[in-house]
Coordinates of C-alpha atoms and ligand atoms in Angstrom, one line a residue:
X1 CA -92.4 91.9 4.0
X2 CA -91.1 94.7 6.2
X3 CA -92.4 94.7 10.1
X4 CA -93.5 97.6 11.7
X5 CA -91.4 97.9 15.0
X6 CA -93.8 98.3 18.1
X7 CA -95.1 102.1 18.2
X8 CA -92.5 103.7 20.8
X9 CA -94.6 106.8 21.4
X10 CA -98.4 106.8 21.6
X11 CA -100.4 109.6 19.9
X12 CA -101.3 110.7 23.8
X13 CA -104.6 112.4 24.5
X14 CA -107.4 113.2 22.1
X15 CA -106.3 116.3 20.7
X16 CA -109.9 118.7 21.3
X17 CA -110.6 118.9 17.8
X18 CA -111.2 115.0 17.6
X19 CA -112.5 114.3 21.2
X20 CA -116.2 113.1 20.1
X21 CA -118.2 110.7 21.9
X22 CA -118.7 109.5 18.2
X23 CA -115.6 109.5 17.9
X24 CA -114.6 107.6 20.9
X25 CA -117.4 105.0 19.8
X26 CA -115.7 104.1 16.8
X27 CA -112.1 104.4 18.8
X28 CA -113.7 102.1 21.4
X29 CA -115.0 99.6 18.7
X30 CA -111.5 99.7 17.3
X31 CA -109.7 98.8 20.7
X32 CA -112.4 96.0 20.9
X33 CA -110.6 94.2 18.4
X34 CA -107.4 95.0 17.3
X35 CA -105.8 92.6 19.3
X36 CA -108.1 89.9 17.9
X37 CA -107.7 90.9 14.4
X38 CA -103.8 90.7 15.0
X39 CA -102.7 93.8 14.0
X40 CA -99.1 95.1 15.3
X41 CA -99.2 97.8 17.8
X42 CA -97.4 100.6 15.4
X43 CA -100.2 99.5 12.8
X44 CA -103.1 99.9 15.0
X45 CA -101.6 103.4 16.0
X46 CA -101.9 104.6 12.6
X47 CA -105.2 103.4 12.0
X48 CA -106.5 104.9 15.3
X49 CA -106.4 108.1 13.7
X50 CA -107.2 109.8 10.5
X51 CA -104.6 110.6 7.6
X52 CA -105.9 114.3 6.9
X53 CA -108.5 116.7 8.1
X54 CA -109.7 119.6 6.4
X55 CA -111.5 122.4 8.6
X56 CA -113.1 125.5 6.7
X57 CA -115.5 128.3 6.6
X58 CA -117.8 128.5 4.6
X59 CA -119.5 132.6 3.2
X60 CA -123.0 131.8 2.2
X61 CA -124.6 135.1 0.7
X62 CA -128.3 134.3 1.7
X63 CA -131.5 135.6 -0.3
X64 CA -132.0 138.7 1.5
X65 CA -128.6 139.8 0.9
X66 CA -127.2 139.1 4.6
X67 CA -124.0 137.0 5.2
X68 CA -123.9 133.8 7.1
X69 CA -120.5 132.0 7.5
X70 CA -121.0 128.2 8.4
X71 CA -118.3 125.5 9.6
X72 CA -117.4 122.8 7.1
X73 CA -115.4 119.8 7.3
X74 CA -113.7 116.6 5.4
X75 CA -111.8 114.0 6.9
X76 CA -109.8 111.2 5.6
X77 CA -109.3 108.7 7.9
X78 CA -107.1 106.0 5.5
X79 CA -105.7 105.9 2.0
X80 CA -104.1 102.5 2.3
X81 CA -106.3 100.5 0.3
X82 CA -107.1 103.3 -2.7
X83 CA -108.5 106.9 -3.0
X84 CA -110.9 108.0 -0.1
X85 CA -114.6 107.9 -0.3
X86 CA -117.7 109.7 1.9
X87 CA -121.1 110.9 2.2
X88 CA -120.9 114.7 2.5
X89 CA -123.8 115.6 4.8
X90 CA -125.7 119.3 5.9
X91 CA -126.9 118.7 9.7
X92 CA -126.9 121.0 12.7
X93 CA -124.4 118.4 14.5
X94 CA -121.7 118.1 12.2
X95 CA -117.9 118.4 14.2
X96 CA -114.5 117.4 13.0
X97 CA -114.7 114.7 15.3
X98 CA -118.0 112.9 14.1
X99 CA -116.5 113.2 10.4
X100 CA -113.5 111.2 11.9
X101 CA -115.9 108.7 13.4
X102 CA -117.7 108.3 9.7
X103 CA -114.9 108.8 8.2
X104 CA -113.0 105.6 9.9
X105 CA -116.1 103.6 9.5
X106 CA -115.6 104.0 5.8
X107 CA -112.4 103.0 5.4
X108 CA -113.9 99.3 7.6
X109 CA -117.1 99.5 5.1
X110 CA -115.4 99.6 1.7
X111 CA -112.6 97.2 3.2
X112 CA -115.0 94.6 4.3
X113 CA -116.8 94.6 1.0
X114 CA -113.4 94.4 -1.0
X115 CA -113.5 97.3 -2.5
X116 CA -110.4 99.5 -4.0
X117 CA -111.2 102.6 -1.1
X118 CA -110.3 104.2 2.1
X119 CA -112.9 106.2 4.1
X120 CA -113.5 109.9 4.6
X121 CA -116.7 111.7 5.4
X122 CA -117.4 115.5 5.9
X123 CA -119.9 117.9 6.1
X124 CA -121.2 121.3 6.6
X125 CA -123.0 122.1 10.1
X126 CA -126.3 123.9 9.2
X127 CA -129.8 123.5 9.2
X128 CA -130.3 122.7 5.7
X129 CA -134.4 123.2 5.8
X130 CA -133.8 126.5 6.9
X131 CA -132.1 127.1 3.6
X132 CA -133.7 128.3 0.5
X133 CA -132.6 126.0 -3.0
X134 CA -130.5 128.9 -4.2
X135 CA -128.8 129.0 -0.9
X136 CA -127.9 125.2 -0.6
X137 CA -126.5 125.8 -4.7
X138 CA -124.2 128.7 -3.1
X139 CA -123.2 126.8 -0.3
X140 CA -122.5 123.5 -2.2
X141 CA -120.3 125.0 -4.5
X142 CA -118.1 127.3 -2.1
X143 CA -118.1 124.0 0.4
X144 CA -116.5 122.2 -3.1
X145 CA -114.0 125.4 -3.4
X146 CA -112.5 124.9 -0.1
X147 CA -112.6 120.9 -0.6
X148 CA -110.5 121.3 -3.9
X149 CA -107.5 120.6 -2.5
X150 CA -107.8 117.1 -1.5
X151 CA -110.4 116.0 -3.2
X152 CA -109.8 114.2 -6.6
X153 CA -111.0 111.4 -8.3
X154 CA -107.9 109.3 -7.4
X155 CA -108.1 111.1 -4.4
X156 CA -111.1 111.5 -2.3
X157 CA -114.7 111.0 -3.9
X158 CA -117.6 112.5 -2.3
X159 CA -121.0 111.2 -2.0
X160 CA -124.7 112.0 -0.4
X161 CA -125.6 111.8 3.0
X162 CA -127.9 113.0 5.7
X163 CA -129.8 115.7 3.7
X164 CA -127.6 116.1 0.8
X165 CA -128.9 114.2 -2.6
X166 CA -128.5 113.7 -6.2
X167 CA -128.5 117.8 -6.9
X168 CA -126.3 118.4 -4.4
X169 CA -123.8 115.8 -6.3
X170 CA -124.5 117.9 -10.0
X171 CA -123.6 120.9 -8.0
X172 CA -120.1 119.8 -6.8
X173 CA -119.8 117.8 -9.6
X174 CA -120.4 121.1 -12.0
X175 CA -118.1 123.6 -9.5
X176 CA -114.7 121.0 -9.5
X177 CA -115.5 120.4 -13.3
X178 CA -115.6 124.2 -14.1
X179 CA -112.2 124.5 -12.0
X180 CA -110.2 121.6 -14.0
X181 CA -111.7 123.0 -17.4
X182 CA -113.6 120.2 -18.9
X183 CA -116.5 117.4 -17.3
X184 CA -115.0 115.1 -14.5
X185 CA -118.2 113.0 -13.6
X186 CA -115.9 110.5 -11.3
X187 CA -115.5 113.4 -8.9
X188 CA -118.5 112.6 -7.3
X189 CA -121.4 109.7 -7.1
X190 CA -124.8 109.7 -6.1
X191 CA -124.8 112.0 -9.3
X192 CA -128.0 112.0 -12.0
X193 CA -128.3 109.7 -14.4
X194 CA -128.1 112.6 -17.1
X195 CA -124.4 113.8 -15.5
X196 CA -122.9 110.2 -15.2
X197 CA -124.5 108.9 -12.2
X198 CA -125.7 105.6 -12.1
X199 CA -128.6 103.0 -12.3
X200 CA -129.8 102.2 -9.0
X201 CA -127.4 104.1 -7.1
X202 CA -130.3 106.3 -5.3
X203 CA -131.7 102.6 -3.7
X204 CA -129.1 101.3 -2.8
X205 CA -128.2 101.5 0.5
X206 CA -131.7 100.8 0.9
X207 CA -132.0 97.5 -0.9
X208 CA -128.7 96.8 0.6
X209 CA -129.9 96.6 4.0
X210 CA -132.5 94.7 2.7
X211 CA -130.4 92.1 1.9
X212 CA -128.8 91.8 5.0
X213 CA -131.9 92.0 6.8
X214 CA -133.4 88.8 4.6
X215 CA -130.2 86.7 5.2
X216 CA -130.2 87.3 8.7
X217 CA -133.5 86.4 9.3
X218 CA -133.4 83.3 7.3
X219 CA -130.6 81.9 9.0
X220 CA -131.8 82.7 11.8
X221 CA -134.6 80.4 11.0
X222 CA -137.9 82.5 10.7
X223 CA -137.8 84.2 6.7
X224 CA -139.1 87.9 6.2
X225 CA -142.8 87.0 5.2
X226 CA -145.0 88.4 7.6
X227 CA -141.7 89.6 9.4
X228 CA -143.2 93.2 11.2
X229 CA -140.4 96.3 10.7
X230 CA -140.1 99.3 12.7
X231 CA -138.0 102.0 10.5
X232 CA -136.4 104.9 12.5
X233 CA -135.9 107.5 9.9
X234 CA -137.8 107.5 6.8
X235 CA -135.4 109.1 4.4
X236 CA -133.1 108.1 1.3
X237 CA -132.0 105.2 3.6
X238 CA -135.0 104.4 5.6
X239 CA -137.4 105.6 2.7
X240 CA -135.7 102.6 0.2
X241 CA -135.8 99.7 2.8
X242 CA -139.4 100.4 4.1
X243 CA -140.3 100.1 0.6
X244 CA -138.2 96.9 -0.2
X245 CA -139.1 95.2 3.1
X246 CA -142.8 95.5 2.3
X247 CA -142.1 94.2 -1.8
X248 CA -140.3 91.1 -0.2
X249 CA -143.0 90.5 1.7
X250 CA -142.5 92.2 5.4
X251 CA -145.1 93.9 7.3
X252 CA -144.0 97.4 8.0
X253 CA -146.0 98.3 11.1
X254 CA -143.9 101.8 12.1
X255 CA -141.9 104.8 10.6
X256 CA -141.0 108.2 11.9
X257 CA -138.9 111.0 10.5
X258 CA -137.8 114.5 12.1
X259 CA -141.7 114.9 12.5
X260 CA -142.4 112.2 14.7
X261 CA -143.6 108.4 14.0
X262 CA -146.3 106.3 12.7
X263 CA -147.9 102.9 14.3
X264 CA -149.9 100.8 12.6
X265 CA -149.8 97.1 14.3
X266 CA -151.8 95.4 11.3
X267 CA -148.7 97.5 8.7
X268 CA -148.8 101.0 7.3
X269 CA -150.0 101.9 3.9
X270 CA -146.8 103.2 2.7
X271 CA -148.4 104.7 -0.3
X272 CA -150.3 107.1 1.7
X273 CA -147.2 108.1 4.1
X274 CA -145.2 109.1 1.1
X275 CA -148.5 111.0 0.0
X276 CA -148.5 113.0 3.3
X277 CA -144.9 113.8 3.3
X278 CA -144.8 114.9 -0.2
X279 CA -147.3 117.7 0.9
X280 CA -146.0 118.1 4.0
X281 CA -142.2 117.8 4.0
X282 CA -142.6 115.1 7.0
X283 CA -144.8 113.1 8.7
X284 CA -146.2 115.5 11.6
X285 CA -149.8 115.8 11.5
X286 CA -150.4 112.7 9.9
X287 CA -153.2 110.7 11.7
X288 CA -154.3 107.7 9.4
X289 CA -152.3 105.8 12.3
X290 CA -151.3 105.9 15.7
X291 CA -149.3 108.8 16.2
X292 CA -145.6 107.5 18.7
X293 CA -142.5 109.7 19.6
X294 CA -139.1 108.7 18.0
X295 CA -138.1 107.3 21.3
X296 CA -141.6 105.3 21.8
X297 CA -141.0 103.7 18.3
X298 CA -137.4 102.5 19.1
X299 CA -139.5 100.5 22.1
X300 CA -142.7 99.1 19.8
X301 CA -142.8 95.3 19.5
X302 CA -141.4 94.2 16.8
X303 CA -139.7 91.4 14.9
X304 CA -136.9 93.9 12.9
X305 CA -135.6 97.4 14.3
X306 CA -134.1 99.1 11.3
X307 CA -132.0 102.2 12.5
X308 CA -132.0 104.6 9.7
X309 CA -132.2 108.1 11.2
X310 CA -128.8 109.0 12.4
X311 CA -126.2 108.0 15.0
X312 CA -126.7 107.9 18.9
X313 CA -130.5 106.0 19.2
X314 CA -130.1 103.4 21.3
X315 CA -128.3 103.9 24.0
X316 CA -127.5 102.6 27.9
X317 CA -130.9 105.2 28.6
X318 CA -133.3 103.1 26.3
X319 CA -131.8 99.8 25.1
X320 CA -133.1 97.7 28.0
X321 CA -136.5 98.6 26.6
X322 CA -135.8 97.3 22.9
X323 CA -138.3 94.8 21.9
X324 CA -137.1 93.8 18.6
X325 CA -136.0 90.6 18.0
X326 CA -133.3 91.8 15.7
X327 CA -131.9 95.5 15.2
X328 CA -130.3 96.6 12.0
X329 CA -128.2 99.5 11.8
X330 CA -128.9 101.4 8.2
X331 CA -127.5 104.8 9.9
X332 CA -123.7 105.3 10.7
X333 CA -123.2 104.7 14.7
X334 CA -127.0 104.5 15.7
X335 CA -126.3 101.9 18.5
X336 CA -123.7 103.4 21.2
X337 CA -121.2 100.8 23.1
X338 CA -123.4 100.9 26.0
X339 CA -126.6 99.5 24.1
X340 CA -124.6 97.5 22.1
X341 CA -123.0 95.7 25.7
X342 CA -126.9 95.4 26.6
X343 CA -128.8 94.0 23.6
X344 CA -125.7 91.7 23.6
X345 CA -126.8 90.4 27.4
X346 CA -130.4 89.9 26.5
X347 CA -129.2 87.9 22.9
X348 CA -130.5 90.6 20.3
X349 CA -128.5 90.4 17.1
X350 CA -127.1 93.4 15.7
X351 CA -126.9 93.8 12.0
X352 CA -123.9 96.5 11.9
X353 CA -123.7 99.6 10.1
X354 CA -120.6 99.0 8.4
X355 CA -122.4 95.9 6.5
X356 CA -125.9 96.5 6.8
X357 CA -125.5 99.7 4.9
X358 CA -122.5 98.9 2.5
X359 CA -124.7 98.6 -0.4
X360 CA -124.6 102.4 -0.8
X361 CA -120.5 102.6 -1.0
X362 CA -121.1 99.6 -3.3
X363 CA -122.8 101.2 -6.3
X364 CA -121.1 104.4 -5.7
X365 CA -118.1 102.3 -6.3
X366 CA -120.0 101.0 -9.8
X367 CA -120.8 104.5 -10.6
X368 CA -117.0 105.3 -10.4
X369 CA -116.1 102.3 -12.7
X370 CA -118.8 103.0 -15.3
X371 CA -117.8 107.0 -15.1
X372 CA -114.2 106.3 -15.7
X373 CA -114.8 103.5 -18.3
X374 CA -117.5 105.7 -20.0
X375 CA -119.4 102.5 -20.3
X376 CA -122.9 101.9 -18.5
X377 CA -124.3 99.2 -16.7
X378 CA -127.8 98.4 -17.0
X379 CA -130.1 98.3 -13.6
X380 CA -130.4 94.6 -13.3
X381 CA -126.5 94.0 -13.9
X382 CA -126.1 96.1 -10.7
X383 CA -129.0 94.7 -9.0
X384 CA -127.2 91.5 -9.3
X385 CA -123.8 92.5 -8.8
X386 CA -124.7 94.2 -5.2
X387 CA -126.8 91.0 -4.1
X388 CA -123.6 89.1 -4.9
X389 CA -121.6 91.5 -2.9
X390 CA -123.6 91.8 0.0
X391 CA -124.8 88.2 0.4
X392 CA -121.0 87.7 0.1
X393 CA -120.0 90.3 3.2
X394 CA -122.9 88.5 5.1
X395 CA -121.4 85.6 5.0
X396 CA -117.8 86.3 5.6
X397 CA -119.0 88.1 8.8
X398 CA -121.8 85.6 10.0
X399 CA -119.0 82.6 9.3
X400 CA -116.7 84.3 11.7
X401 CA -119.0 84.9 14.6
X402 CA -120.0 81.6 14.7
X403 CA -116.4 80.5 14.6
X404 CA -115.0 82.5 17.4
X405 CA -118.3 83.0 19.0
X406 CA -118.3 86.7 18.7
X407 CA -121.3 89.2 18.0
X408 CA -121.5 90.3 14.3
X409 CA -120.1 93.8 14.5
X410 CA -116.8 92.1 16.1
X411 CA -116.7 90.2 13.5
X412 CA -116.9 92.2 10.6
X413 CA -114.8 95.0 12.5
X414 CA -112.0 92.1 12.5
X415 CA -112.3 90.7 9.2
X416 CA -112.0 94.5 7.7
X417 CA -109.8 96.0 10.1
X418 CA -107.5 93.0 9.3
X419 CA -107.6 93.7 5.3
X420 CA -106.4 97.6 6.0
X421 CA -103.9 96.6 8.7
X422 CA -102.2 93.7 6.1
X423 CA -102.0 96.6 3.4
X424 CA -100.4 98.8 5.4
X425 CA -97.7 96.9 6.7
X426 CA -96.9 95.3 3.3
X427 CA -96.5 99.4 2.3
X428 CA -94.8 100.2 5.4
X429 CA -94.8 103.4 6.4
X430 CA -93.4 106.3 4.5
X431 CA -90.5 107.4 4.4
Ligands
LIG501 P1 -131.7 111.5 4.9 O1 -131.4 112.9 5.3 O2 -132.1 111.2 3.5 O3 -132.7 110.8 5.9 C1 -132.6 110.9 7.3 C2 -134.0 110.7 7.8 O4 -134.0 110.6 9.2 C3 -134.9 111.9 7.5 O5 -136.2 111.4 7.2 C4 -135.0 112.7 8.8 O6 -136.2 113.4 9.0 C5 -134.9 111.5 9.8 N1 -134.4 111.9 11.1 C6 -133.4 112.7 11.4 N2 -133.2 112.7 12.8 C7 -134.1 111.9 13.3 C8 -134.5 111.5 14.6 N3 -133.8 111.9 15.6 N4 -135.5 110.6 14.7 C9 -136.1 110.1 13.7 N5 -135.9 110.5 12.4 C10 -134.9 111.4 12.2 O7 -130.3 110.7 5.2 P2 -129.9 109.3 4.7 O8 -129.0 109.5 3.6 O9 -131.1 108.4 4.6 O10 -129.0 108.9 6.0 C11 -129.5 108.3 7.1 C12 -128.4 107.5 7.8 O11 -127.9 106.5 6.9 C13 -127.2 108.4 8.2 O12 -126.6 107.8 9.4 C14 -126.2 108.2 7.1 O13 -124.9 108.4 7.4 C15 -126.5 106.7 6.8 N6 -126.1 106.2 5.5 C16 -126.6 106.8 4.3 C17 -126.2 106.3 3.1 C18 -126.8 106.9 1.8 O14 -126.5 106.3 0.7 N7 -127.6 107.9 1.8 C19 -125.3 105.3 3.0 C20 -124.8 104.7 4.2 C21 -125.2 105.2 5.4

């Protein structure tokens, strides 16, 4: 096997475009380990940074006839291990820079669960609930336009994210089908059932962090019955596991969305939460419980802390005042390196994002398979397969922290982190 010769001349500075502090999270999680996961200098200097970017603006013709031009983005951070995959996601933070965060915390994510991918991520920075249907349709499909040369489905494969969905996957789906002349339902996951999408792919990442969240609390010795759950973030992600954590027998006591959050100490009545926001479009002004702030509900009592809102939650401000007994990252990045160095101290466990909310990747990955093989899979043969998978990461990553005595996200940073850094140095670098 050819060895990479030491890197002889460092990248230098973080050029502006990609000088995030999410960015420099994910950067500063990578230095954490890279020596212990044993990866040459010259490979570690490749995988500090991503392969490709792709910045682009974006003409929306809005509904009174006006022009707005928004900023849109795609990175892909590694294509070692197989074609690039990533949510695409319509938020008023979006930058170059956090894509390259999500984007390399992909390529760790599908690596850790074995999967045949590299990460990318990208986005549009907008405020997608000031935008009419017909205006996220025209924006979706001149956002796939510009995307067209790099994405591919043996290239890079799209996927929802923060306040993108199922439609928003039929749209890009329909524009790069229309372009290629004939239906390419691999393009994208996350799609409807009726274009190619796949059973259970909308719960997923929900029931995935389930998963993790059950077999972390039963080896840690107290089982989920009874178990009461704070969710931050009560969307596709947060939405699912609130759900799932009250079927397998949790007590969910607090949720919150954009709107603000809900506290009920003796559990919420979920039923009538999704009632409100279905009327409402979130869960301000609701007041069959005790109305909290997003930043009181991080600090409620609470056996489980699922973060499933969006990066940047807990943080060196607020993490000293945590009072879960565990915290489970469902959201990309929602615990900075700060909080992280602070809930280590007082001995909370962190469930970390790029395992606790893998299960997502993992049946967009079976949606990819069945689209390709034009052969469909039946709800429970996914339901089992993703169990399998996860229950199989959790293990991998709990094994080696009790091994070398490391926190989880350590180890699951080194066990994928040394599966991408192995490919590449058996492909060398080209030419
Ligand atoms: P979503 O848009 O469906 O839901 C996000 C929810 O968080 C919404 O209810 C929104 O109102 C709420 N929210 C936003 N900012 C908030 C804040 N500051 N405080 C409280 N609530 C807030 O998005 P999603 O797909 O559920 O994604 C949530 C997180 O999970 C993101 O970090 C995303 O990258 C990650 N994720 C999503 C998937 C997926 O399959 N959708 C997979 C892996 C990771």
């Amino acid at each position: 096997m050819a060895q990479l010769q030491p890197a002889t001349a460092a990248y230098g500075d973080l050029p502006p475009e990609l000088d995030d502090p999410l960015f420099r999270q994910a950067l500063g999680q990578f230095d954490q380990v890279v020596e212990r996961a044993d990866v040459p200098p010259a490979v570690a200097e490749v995988l500090r940074y991503p392969e490709r970017s792709l910045s682009a603006s974006i003409p929306v013709r809005l509904d009174d006839g006006s022009l707005a031009v928004y900023p849109g983005y795609r990175v892909q951070h590694s294509s070692v291990l197989g074609p690039t995959k990533g949510g695409v996601r319509y938020d008023e933070a979006v930058t170059l820079g956090e894509c390259a965060a999500l984007a390399m915390w992909m390529t760790w994510k599908c690596a850790l669960l074995g999967l045949p991918y590299g990460g990318a991520k990208g986005g549009v920075r907008c405020n997608p609930r000031a935008l009419s249907r017909a205006e996220l349709e025209r924006l979706t499909r001149r956002f796939t336009s510009e995307l067209l040369p790099i994405i591919g489905p043996q290239r890079d494969i799209p996927a929802p994210d923060m306040a993108t969905d199922e439609q928003t996957m039929a749209w890009m789906m329909d524009t790069y089908s229309m372009q290629v002349g004939h239906a390419v339902p691999e393009i994208v996951t996350g799609k409807p059932l009726s274009v190619g999408g796949s059973a259970l792919r909308p719960e997923a990442t929900g029931i995935g962090v389930v998963t993790v969240v059950e077999e972390a609390v039963r080896r840690l010795g107290w089982g989920l019955a009874g178990t009461a759950c704070v969710v931050q973030g009560y969307g596709k992600v947060g939405g699912v596991a609130a759900h799932e954590l009250a079927v397998r027998g949790a007590q969910v006591v607090a949720v919150s969305d954009i709107g603000g959050g809900v506290y009920a100490p003796s559990g919420l009545d979920l039923a009538h939460v999704d009632g409100w926001r279905l009327e409402h479009g979130n869960l301000s002004g609701y007041r069959s419980a005790e109305v909290v702030t997003n930043a009181e509900l991080l600090e409620l009592p609470c056996d489980v802390l699922v973060l499933a809102a969006t990066e940047n939650q807990v943080t060196g401000a607020n993490a000293d005042r945590v009072s879960a007994r565990l915290v489970a990252e469902g959201a990309n990045g929602p615990t900075t390196l700060e909080a992280d160095a602070i809930l280590g101290e007082r001995e909370i466990p962190i469930l970390p994002d790029i395992l606790t909310n893998a299960g997502g990747v993992a049946v967009s990955y079976f949606e990819w398979v069945q689209d390709i093989q034009r052969l469909f899979w039946g709800p429970d043969e996914i339901r089992t397969r993703l169990g399998d998978l996860m229950r199989r990461a959790v293990e991998r990553v709990w094994t080696l922290s009790e091994e070398e005595g490391v926190p989880l996200r350590r180890a699951a940073l080194v066990l994928s982190i040394r599966e991408v850094a192995g490919a590449l140095t058996a492909r060398g670098i080209y030419p």
